[in-house]
Amino acid sequence: MSENKITSDLLRGHTDTMILRLLSEADRYGYEIVKLIAERSDGNYELKEATMYSSLRRLEADGDVEWYWGDGSQGGRRKYFKITEKGKETHASNISNWEYAKRVLEKLL
Amino acid sequence: MNEKLHQYVNGVFAPYKGVKSVDELQADLLSDLQERFNELKKEGKDDETALEMTIDSIGDIEQTVQEVANLTRSLERQVLTNLSSSNLTNSDFAGVTAHKGKFAGSSLIGSDFSGSDLTGSTFKSSDVRDANFNGANLTDCTFSTLDLSNSTFNQSILVRTVFSKSSLAGVTFRDITMTDVKLTMTDLSKTTFENCTFDGADFTNSSLEGLNLDHQTFIGVKFDKAGLKDVTFRGATLKNVSFKGPALSKKFYRAIKTICFDDARMDKLTYAALKGLEADLSKVTVI
């Protein structure tokens, strides 16, 4: 359990970047984002709804993400999130920061 | 729609009802949770398991709600400041009369309003830190969603004044009779109240943790759903005061037991209600 906790803290620090990555592929709605993260991590990382919306609201305030109303599958409206040009830049710069940190950590750990 | 799921989410969001960004967050969250719940049911989970797994997927929502509410507050303030761009820092308004004045989105840091008559004025989304309202007439004034940190309100006239959703850290209210004042949804744990009489005040959904309310008078006051841990009412007088908790909130009922009512005087109604909540009333006088 404690091992899981540490891993999850490490991963949570990259929530913004994970979301930007998913949105750089396509516009997506909230539940789709958490579901894709669970699927792509083979169930090793479960992004909580609260963490996701906290990150999305921050990204929105910073101008990295926008949203619009789209059609839902069961008739209801769904809020779709969309990456902005600025968001694409933020994503690219987060990735290069991570590459750098990874190189340093590999030497240190 | 799953009734229990709805109830659970409503309970978490109730204190912030009406803050637009938070209402939107609630709608977004509910729609996700409903979809997850439906999927789990389709996979063959029973109601109880599906509900438990759905609620577990939410995580620490209280913190997110706080963040979103704070984000809106600062955004709202920025937009309005840009609109009116009235920078009135350290202005002197002492003794002025400004009925129904509008100070929306203004920077009024350190301004002096002492002895002024501001009846009916609004100070929405402004920065009013370190201001002086001593002796000012603030009847029907609205101070909502703004920063009043370290301002003073000594001997001010407060009738139907609204202080909701504002930051009141370090604020002093001394020698005041407050009539129908609204102090809802506000963090008052770092606020000082001295020698005040509260006639019809409303503290619903505010945080009063550790607050010293000793020797003051409370008539027809509501402390419903407020954070009351370690509040002291030593030697205070309470008449017709209401302490209603949210349904199923153990936290509220636990907090009631930490309140100090030593040497307080209260009417039979307030006494009976508090007794029912198992408050410590061993040193209380019933009047």
Short mmCIF file of C-alpha atoms in Angstrom, two decimals:
data_model
loop_
_atom_site.label_atom_id
_atom_site.label_comp_id
_atom_site.label_asym_id
_atom_site.label_seq_id
_atom_site.Cartn_x
_atom_site.Cartn_y
_atom_site.Cartn_z
CA MET A 1 0.00 0.00 0.00
CA SER A 2 2.70 2.51 1.01
CA GLU A 3 4.58 1.76 -2.19
CA ASN A 4 1.43 2.61 -4.11
CA LYS A 5 1.04 5.86 -2.21
CA ILE A 6 4.54 7.06 -3.10
CA THR A 7 4.11 6.17 -6.76
CA SER A 8 0.78 7.95 -6.85
CA ASP A 9 2.26 11.15 -5.35
CA LEU A 10 5.03 11.05 -7.96
CA LEU A 11 2.51 10.63 -10.75
CA ARG A 12 0.08 13.22 -9.45
CA GLY A 13 2.71 15.93 -9.95
CA HIS A 14 2.35 15.35 -13.68
CA THR A 15 -1.45 15.51 -13.88
CA ASP A 16 -1.45 18.74 -15.93
CA THR A 17 0.93 17.25 -18.48
CA MET A 18 -1.05 13.97 -18.71
CA ILE A 19 -4.24 15.89 -19.38
CA LEU A 20 -2.57 18.16 -21.95
CA ARG A 21 -1.24 15.04 -23.70
CA LEU A 22 -4.72 13.49 -23.93
CA LEU A 23 -6.21 16.76 -25.17
CA SER A 24 -3.44 17.20 -27.75
CA GLU A 25 -4.77 14.01 -29.40
CA ALA A 26 -8.46 14.93 -29.37
CA ASP A 27 -11.07 16.99 -27.50
CA ARG A 28 -12.30 14.96 -24.55
CA TYR A 29 -14.85 15.11 -21.72
CA GLY A 30 -14.14 14.64 -18.01
CA TYR A 31 -14.96 10.99 -17.48
CA GLU A 32 -13.18 10.08 -20.72
CA ILE A 33 -9.96 11.59 -19.33
CA VAL A 34 -9.99 9.58 -16.07
CA LYS A 35 -10.95 6.45 -17.96
CA LEU A 36 -8.16 6.81 -20.53
CA ILE A 37 -5.59 7.39 -17.82
CA ALA A 38 -6.67 4.20 -16.02
CA GLU A 39 -6.60 2.25 -19.31
CA ARG A 40 -3.27 3.51 -20.58
CA SER A 41 -1.56 2.91 -17.24
CA ASP A 42 -3.02 -0.63 -17.23
CA GLY A 43 -4.88 0.27 -14.06
CA ASN A 44 -1.69 1.29 -12.22
CA TYR A 45 -2.73 4.89 -11.86
CA GLU A 46 -6.23 6.00 -11.04
CA LEU A 47 -6.67 9.76 -11.50
CA LYS A 48 -9.32 10.97 -9.05
CA GLU A 49 -12.12 13.22 -10.32
CA ALA A 50 -11.16 15.91 -7.77
CA THR A 51 -7.53 15.94 -8.92
CA MET A 52 -8.57 16.10 -12.56
CA TYR A 53 -10.97 19.03 -12.12
CA SER A 54 -8.54 20.91 -9.94
CA SER A 55 -5.99 20.55 -12.74
CA LEU A 56 -8.49 21.43 -15.50
CA ARG A 57 -9.64 24.59 -13.72
CA ARG A 58 -6.03 25.66 -13.26
CA LEU A 59 -5.22 24.95 -16.93
CA GLU A 60 -8.32 26.90 -17.93
CA ALA A 61 -7.32 29.90 -15.78
CA ASP A 62 -3.84 29.82 -17.34
CA GLY A 63 -5.31 29.73 -20.86
CA ASP A 64 -3.96 26.26 -21.70
CA VAL A 65 -7.39 24.68 -22.06
CA GLU A 66 -10.85 25.78 -23.22
CA TRP A 67 -14.19 23.99 -23.16
CA TYR A 68 -17.41 23.85 -25.18
CA TRP A 69 -20.73 22.03 -24.95
CA GLY A 70 -20.95 18.94 -27.16
CA ASP A 71 -23.52 16.20 -27.59
CA GLY A 72 -23.53 13.38 -25.09
CA SER A 73 -24.24 9.75 -25.85
CA GLN A 74 -27.41 9.53 -23.76
CA GLY A 75 -28.99 12.76 -24.98
CA GLY A 76 -27.44 14.99 -22.29
CA ARG A 77 -24.96 17.74 -23.03
CA ARG A 78 -21.33 17.03 -22.35
CA LYS A 79 -18.58 19.49 -21.60
CA TYR A 80 -15.65 18.90 -23.94
CA PHE A 81 -12.20 20.20 -23.12
CA LYS A 82 -9.92 21.43 -25.88
CA ILE A 83 -6.22 22.34 -25.83
CA THR A 84 -5.25 25.88 -26.93
CA GLU A 85 -2.10 26.89 -28.85
CA LYS A 86 -0.66 28.08 -25.56
CA GLY A 87 -1.55 24.71 -24.03
CA LYS A 88 0.41 22.92 -26.76
CA GLU A 89 3.43 25.05 -25.92
CA THR A 90 3.01 24.32 -22.19
CA HIS A 91 2.82 20.60 -22.98
CA ALA A 92 5.98 20.69 -25.08
CA SER A 93 7.87 22.62 -22.43
CA ASN A 94 6.66 20.26 -19.64
CA ILE A 95 7.90 17.31 -21.68
CA SER A 96 11.34 18.83 -22.20
CA ASN A 97 11.50 19.67 -18.46
CA TRP A 98 10.66 16.06 -17.70
CA GLU A 99 13.32 14.75 -20.12
CA TYR A 100 15.85 16.95 -18.38
CA ALA A 101 14.76 15.88 -14.88
CA LYS A 102 14.81 12.25 -15.96
CA ARG A 103 18.41 12.51 -17.20
CA VAL A 104 19.50 14.14 -13.94
CA LEU A 105 17.59 11.65 -11.77
CA GLU A 106 18.99 8.67 -13.64
CA LYS A 107 22.49 9.83 -12.71
CA LEU A 108 21.53 10.55 -9.11
CA LEU A 109 19.32 7.63 -8.14
CA MET B 1 -30.24 9.23 -11.38
CA ASN B 2 -28.94 7.45 -8.32
CA GLU B 3 -30.48 9.17 -5.32
CA LYS B 4 -27.69 8.39 -2.85
CA LEU B 5 -25.01 9.60 -5.26
CA HIS B 6 -26.88 12.85 -5.70
CA GLN B 7 -27.30 13.30 -1.97
CA TYR B 8 -23.64 12.65 -1.31
CA VAL B 9 -22.45 15.21 -3.89
CA ASN B 10 -25.05 17.79 -2.81
CA GLY B 11 -23.86 17.48 0.77
CA VAL B 12 -20.26 18.23 -0.17
CA PHE B 13 -21.17 21.24 -2.30
CA ALA B 14 -23.93 22.71 -0.10
CA PRO B 15 -21.80 25.35 1.65
CA TYR B 16 -20.76 26.88 -1.68
CA LYS B 17 -24.14 26.91 -3.37
CA GLY B 18 -24.49 30.02 -5.53
CA VAL B 19 -20.80 30.45 -6.36
CA LYS B 20 -21.10 30.00 -10.13
CA SER B 21 -17.83 28.20 -10.78
CA VAL B 22 -18.58 25.75 -7.96
CA ASP B 23 -22.09 25.01 -9.26
CA GLU B 24 -20.51 24.24 -12.63
CA LEU B 25 -17.97 21.94 -11.02
CA GLN B 26 -20.80 20.10 -9.28
CA ALA B 27 -22.63 19.58 -12.57
CA ASP B 28 -19.46 18.34 -14.31
CA LEU B 29 -18.69 15.95 -11.48
CA LEU B 30 -22.23 14.56 -11.26
CA SER B 31 -22.30 13.82 -14.97
CA ASP B 32 -18.99 11.89 -14.75
CA LEU B 33 -20.10 9.98 -11.67
CA GLN B 34 -23.39 9.03 -13.23
CA GLU B 35 -21.60 7.62 -16.26
CA ARG B 36 -19.17 5.65 -14.10
CA PHE B 37 -22.02 4.31 -11.97
CA ASN B 38 -23.96 3.20 -15.07
CA GLU B 39 -20.89 1.45 -16.48
CA LEU B 40 -20.25 -0.39 -13.24
CA LYS B 41 -23.86 -1.52 -13.15
CA LYS B 42 -23.56 -2.74 -16.73
CA GLU B 43 -20.52 -4.77 -15.69
CA GLY B 44 -22.83 -6.53 -13.27
CA LYS B 45 -21.92 -4.79 -9.99
CA ASP B 46 -24.73 -4.47 -7.44
CA ASP B 47 -25.97 -1.00 -6.43
CA GLU B 48 -24.02 -0.87 -3.21
CA THR B 49 -20.66 -1.87 -4.74
CA ALA B 50 -21.16 0.45 -7.71
CA LEU B 51 -21.97 3.36 -5.39
CA GLU B 52 -18.96 2.68 -3.19
CA MET B 53 -16.59 2.48 -6.18
CA THR B 54 -18.09 5.63 -7.70
CA ILE B 55 -17.72 7.65 -4.52
CA ASP B 56 -14.17 6.32 -4.14
CA SER B 57 -13.29 7.69 -7.60
CA ILE B 58 -14.01 11.26 -6.46
CA GLY B 59 -10.97 11.74 -4.23
CA ASP B 60 -10.41 14.83 -2.10
CA ILE B 61 -13.20 16.98 -3.50
CA GLU B 62 -13.42 19.38 -0.52
CA GLN B 63 -10.00 20.73 -1.37
CA THR B 64 -10.82 21.13 -5.07
CA VAL B 65 -14.04 22.99 -4.24
CA GLN B 66 -12.08 25.40 -2.02
CA GLU B 67 -9.49 25.95 -4.77
CA VAL B 68 -12.15 26.61 -7.39
CA ALA B 69 -14.00 29.04 -5.10
CA ASN B 70 -10.78 30.93 -4.35
CA LEU B 71 -9.78 31.01 -8.01
CA THR B 72 -13.11 32.63 -8.91
CA ARG B 73 -12.81 35.15 -6.14
CA SER B 74 -9.44 36.38 -7.39
CA LEU B 75 -10.53 36.27 -11.04
CA GLU B 76 -13.68 38.22 -10.32
CA ARG B 77 -11.63 40.80 -8.48
CA GLN B 78 -9.15 41.16 -11.37
CA VAL B 79 -11.80 41.63 -14.04
CA LEU B 80 -13.62 44.29 -12.05
CA THR B 81 -10.44 46.10 -11.13
CA ASN B 82 -9.56 46.33 -14.80
CA LEU B 83 -13.01 47.69 -15.59
CA SER B 84 -13.19 50.45 -13.06
CA SER B 85 -9.43 50.80 -12.47
CA SER B 86 -10.10 53.02 -9.51
CA ASN B 87 -6.98 52.87 -7.47
CA LEU B 88 -7.88 54.57 -4.21
CA THR B 89 -5.12 53.18 -2.03
CA ASN B 90 -4.73 55.07 1.26
CA SER B 91 -7.54 57.46 0.36
CA ASP B 92 -9.10 59.70 2.96
CA PHE B 93 -12.88 59.28 3.18
CA ALA B 94 -13.09 60.20 6.85
CA GLY B 95 -16.44 61.75 7.75
CA VAL B 96 -17.84 61.72 4.19
CA THR B 97 -21.44 60.91 3.33
CA ALA B 98 -21.80 58.54 0.38
CA HIS B 99 -25.23 56.90 0.34
CA LYS B 100 -25.46 53.91 -2.03
CA GLY B 101 -21.84 54.39 -3.07
CA LYS B 102 -20.43 51.75 -5.38
CA PHE B 103 -16.91 50.63 -4.66
CA ALA B 104 -16.93 47.53 -6.87
CA GLY B 105 -13.56 46.23 -7.96
CA SER B 106 -11.63 49.05 -6.37
CA SER B 107 -8.37 49.01 -4.57
CA LEU B 108 -9.00 50.69 -1.23
CA ILE B 109 -6.06 49.33 0.74
CA GLY B 110 -5.44 51.32 3.92
CA SER B 111 -8.25 53.79 3.23
CA ASP B 112 -9.80 55.77 6.06
CA PHE B 113 -13.61 55.64 6.27
CA SER B 114 -13.80 56.53 9.96
CA GLY B 115 -16.96 58.38 10.98
CA SER B 116 -18.35 58.31 7.43
CA ASP B 117 -21.94 57.57 6.48
CA LEU B 118 -21.91 54.89 3.78
CA THR B 119 -25.53 53.73 4.10
CA GLY B 120 -26.48 51.33 1.28
CA SER B 121 -23.02 51.19 -0.27
CA THR B 122 -21.53 48.11 -1.91
CA PHE B 123 -17.91 47.01 -1.75
CA LYS B 124 -18.11 43.94 -3.94
CA SER B 125 -14.89 42.25 -5.06
CA SER B 126 -12.68 45.06 -3.82
CA ASP B 127 -9.39 45.04 -2.02
CA VAL B 128 -10.10 46.76 1.30
CA ARG B 129 -7.23 45.49 3.42
CA ASP B 130 -6.08 47.56 6.41
CA ALA B 131 -9.00 50.00 6.05
CA ASN B 132 -10.48 51.94 8.95
CA PHE B 133 -14.28 51.87 9.36
CA ASN B 134 -14.32 52.99 13.00
CA GLY B 135 -17.56 54.75 13.91
CA ALA B 136 -18.83 54.55 10.30
CA ASN B 137 -22.52 54.06 9.56
CA LEU B 138 -22.62 50.89 7.44
CA THR B 139 -26.39 50.29 7.47
CA ASP B 140 -27.46 48.13 4.49
CA CYS B 141 -23.91 47.93 3.18
CA THR B 142 -22.70 44.87 1.29
CA PHE B 143 -19.15 43.63 1.74
CA SER B 144 -19.21 40.42 -0.27
CA THR B 145 -16.42 38.47 -1.99
CA LEU B 146 -13.70 40.85 -0.95
CA ASP B 147 -10.56 41.11 1.08
CA LEU B 148 -11.04 43.02 4.35
CA SER B 149 -7.97 41.59 6.11
CA ASN B 150 -6.81 43.63 9.11
CA SER B 151 -9.52 46.30 8.77
CA THR B 152 -11.11 47.71 11.91
CA PHE B 153 -14.82 48.21 12.64
CA ASN B 154 -14.77 49.65 16.15
CA GLN B 155 -18.07 51.24 17.22
CA SER B 156 -19.38 51.07 13.64
CA ILE B 157 -23.11 51.01 13.00
CA LEU B 158 -23.92 47.64 11.48
CA VAL B 159 -27.56 47.14 10.54
CA ARG B 160 -28.42 44.55 7.85
CA THR B 161 -24.77 44.71 6.78
CA VAL B 162 -23.62 41.74 4.71
CA PHE B 163 -20.12 40.25 5.11
CA SER B 164 -20.51 37.03 3.16
CA LYS B 165 -17.78 35.08 1.39
CA SER B 166 -15.18 37.65 2.38
CA SER B 167 -11.78 37.36 3.89
CA LEU B 168 -11.95 38.74 7.45
CA ALA B 169 -8.61 37.57 8.84
CA GLY B 170 -7.25 40.01 11.41
CA VAL B 171 -10.42 42.13 11.37
CA THR B 172 -11.61 43.68 14.66
CA PHE B 173 -15.25 44.34 15.58
CA ARG B 174 -15.33 46.15 18.94
CA ASP B 175 -18.18 47.79 20.93
CA ILE B 176 -20.89 47.19 18.32
CA THR B 177 -24.55 46.29 18.43
CA MET B 178 -25.04 44.30 15.23
CA THR B 179 -28.59 44.06 13.95
CA ASP B 180 -29.46 41.39 11.37
CA VAL B 181 -25.88 41.20 10.19
CA LYS B 182 -24.94 38.42 7.77
CA LEU B 183 -21.60 36.71 8.35
CA THR B 184 -22.25 33.58 6.31
CA MET B 185 -19.77 31.40 4.40
CA THR B 186 -16.86 33.28 5.90
CA ASP B 187 -13.72 32.24 7.72
CA LEU B 188 -13.88 34.03 11.07
CA SER B 189 -11.28 31.96 12.89
CA LYS B 190 -8.80 34.85 12.82
CA THR B 191 -11.38 37.61 13.42
CA THR B 192 -11.81 39.43 16.72
CA PHE B 193 -15.21 40.26 18.26
CA GLU B 194 -15.11 42.23 21.50
CA ASN B 195 -17.95 43.63 23.56
CA CYS B 196 -20.53 43.11 20.79
CA THR B 197 -24.25 42.45 20.94
CA PHE B 198 -25.55 40.31 18.09
CA ASP B 199 -29.22 40.88 17.47
CA GLY B 200 -30.33 38.57 14.65
CA ALA B 201 -26.92 37.75 13.22
CA ASP B 202 -26.44 34.86 10.80
CA PHE B 203 -23.22 32.77 10.97
CA THR B 204 -24.49 29.90 8.79
CA ASN B 205 -21.74 27.87 7.10
CA SER B 206 -18.95 30.01 8.51
CA SER B 207 -15.82 28.75 10.20
CA LEU B 208 -15.52 30.04 13.78
CA GLU B 209 -12.90 27.60 14.97
CA GLY B 210 -11.20 28.69 18.20
CA LEU B 211 -13.08 32.01 18.26
CA ASN B 212 -13.47 33.84 21.57
CA LEU B 213 -17.04 35.16 21.99
CA ASP B 214 -16.84 35.58 25.76
CA HIS B 215 -19.14 38.02 27.60
CA GLN B 216 -21.09 39.00 24.47
CA THR B 217 -24.82 38.86 23.83
CA PHE B 218 -26.51 36.76 21.13
CA ILE B 219 -30.21 37.16 20.43
CA GLY B 220 -31.88 35.28 17.58
CA VAL B 221 -28.50 34.28 16.16
CA LYS B 222 -27.94 31.35 13.79
CA PHE B 223 -24.81 29.21 14.04
CA ASP B 224 -26.22 26.56 11.72
CA LYS B 225 -23.73 24.31 9.94
CA ALA B 226 -20.89 26.48 11.22
CA GLY B 227 -17.43 25.23 12.22
CA LEU B 228 -17.61 25.58 16.01
CA LYS B 229 -14.65 23.60 17.28
CA ASP B 230 -13.19 25.12 20.47
CA VAL B 231 -15.35 28.27 20.35
CA THR B 232 -15.78 29.91 23.76
CA PHE B 233 -18.95 31.60 25.05
CA ARG B 234 -17.68 32.20 28.61
CA GLY B 235 -20.08 34.49 30.49
CA ALA B 236 -22.03 35.15 27.29
CA THR B 237 -25.80 35.60 27.07
CA LEU B 238 -27.68 33.49 24.49
CA LYS B 239 -31.35 33.88 23.68
CA ASN B 240 -33.10 32.01 20.92
CA VAL B 241 -29.82 30.91 19.39
CA SER B 242 -29.85 28.11 16.85
CA PHE B 243 -27.16 25.44 16.36
CA LYS B 244 -28.46 23.18 13.61
CA GLY B 245 -26.04 20.74 12.03
CA PRO B 246 -26.04 19.24 8.57
CA ALA B 247 -27.67 15.81 8.54
CA LEU B 248 -25.23 12.97 9.19
CA SER B 249 -22.27 15.28 9.89
CA LYS B 250 -20.40 13.74 12.81
CA LYS B 251 -17.89 16.56 12.59
CA PHE B 252 -20.49 19.20 13.53
CA TYR B 253 -21.79 17.23 16.51
CA ARG B 254 -18.27 16.48 17.71
CA ALA B 255 -17.45 20.20 17.50
CA ILE B 256 -20.49 21.14 19.63
CA LYS B 257 -19.00 19.14 22.50
CA THR B 258 -15.79 21.21 22.39
CA ILE B 259 -17.59 24.55 22.87
CA CYS B 260 -17.03 26.23 26.24
CA PHE B 261 -20.23 27.68 27.78
CA ASP B 262 -18.84 28.26 31.30
CA ASP B 263 -20.81 30.89 33.24
CA ALA B 264 -22.97 31.60 30.17
CA ARG B 265 -26.62 32.54 30.60
CA MET B 266 -29.21 31.23 28.19
CA ASP B 267 -32.94 30.92 27.72
CA LYS B 268 -34.73 27.58 28.05
CA LEU B 269 -35.05 27.03 24.30
CA THR B 270 -31.38 27.48 23.52
CA TYR B 271 -30.49 25.37 26.59
CA ALA B 272 -32.77 22.54 25.54
CA ALA B 273 -31.45 22.51 21.96
CA LEU B 274 -27.83 22.48 23.09
CA LYS B 275 -28.55 19.81 25.65
CA GLY B 276 -29.96 17.65 22.88
CA LEU B 277 -26.67 18.10 21.03
CA GLU B 278 -24.81 16.93 24.16
CA ALA B 279 -22.99 20.23 24.68
CA ASP B 280 -21.26 20.74 28.01
CA LEU B 281 -23.71 22.97 29.91
CA SER B 282 -22.57 22.13 33.44
CA LYS B 283 -21.75 25.75 34.33
CA VAL B 284 -24.65 27.42 32.53
CA THR B 285 -27.36 29.52 34.16
CA VAL B 286 -30.82 29.25 32.63
CA ILE B 287 -32.66 32.58 32.54
#
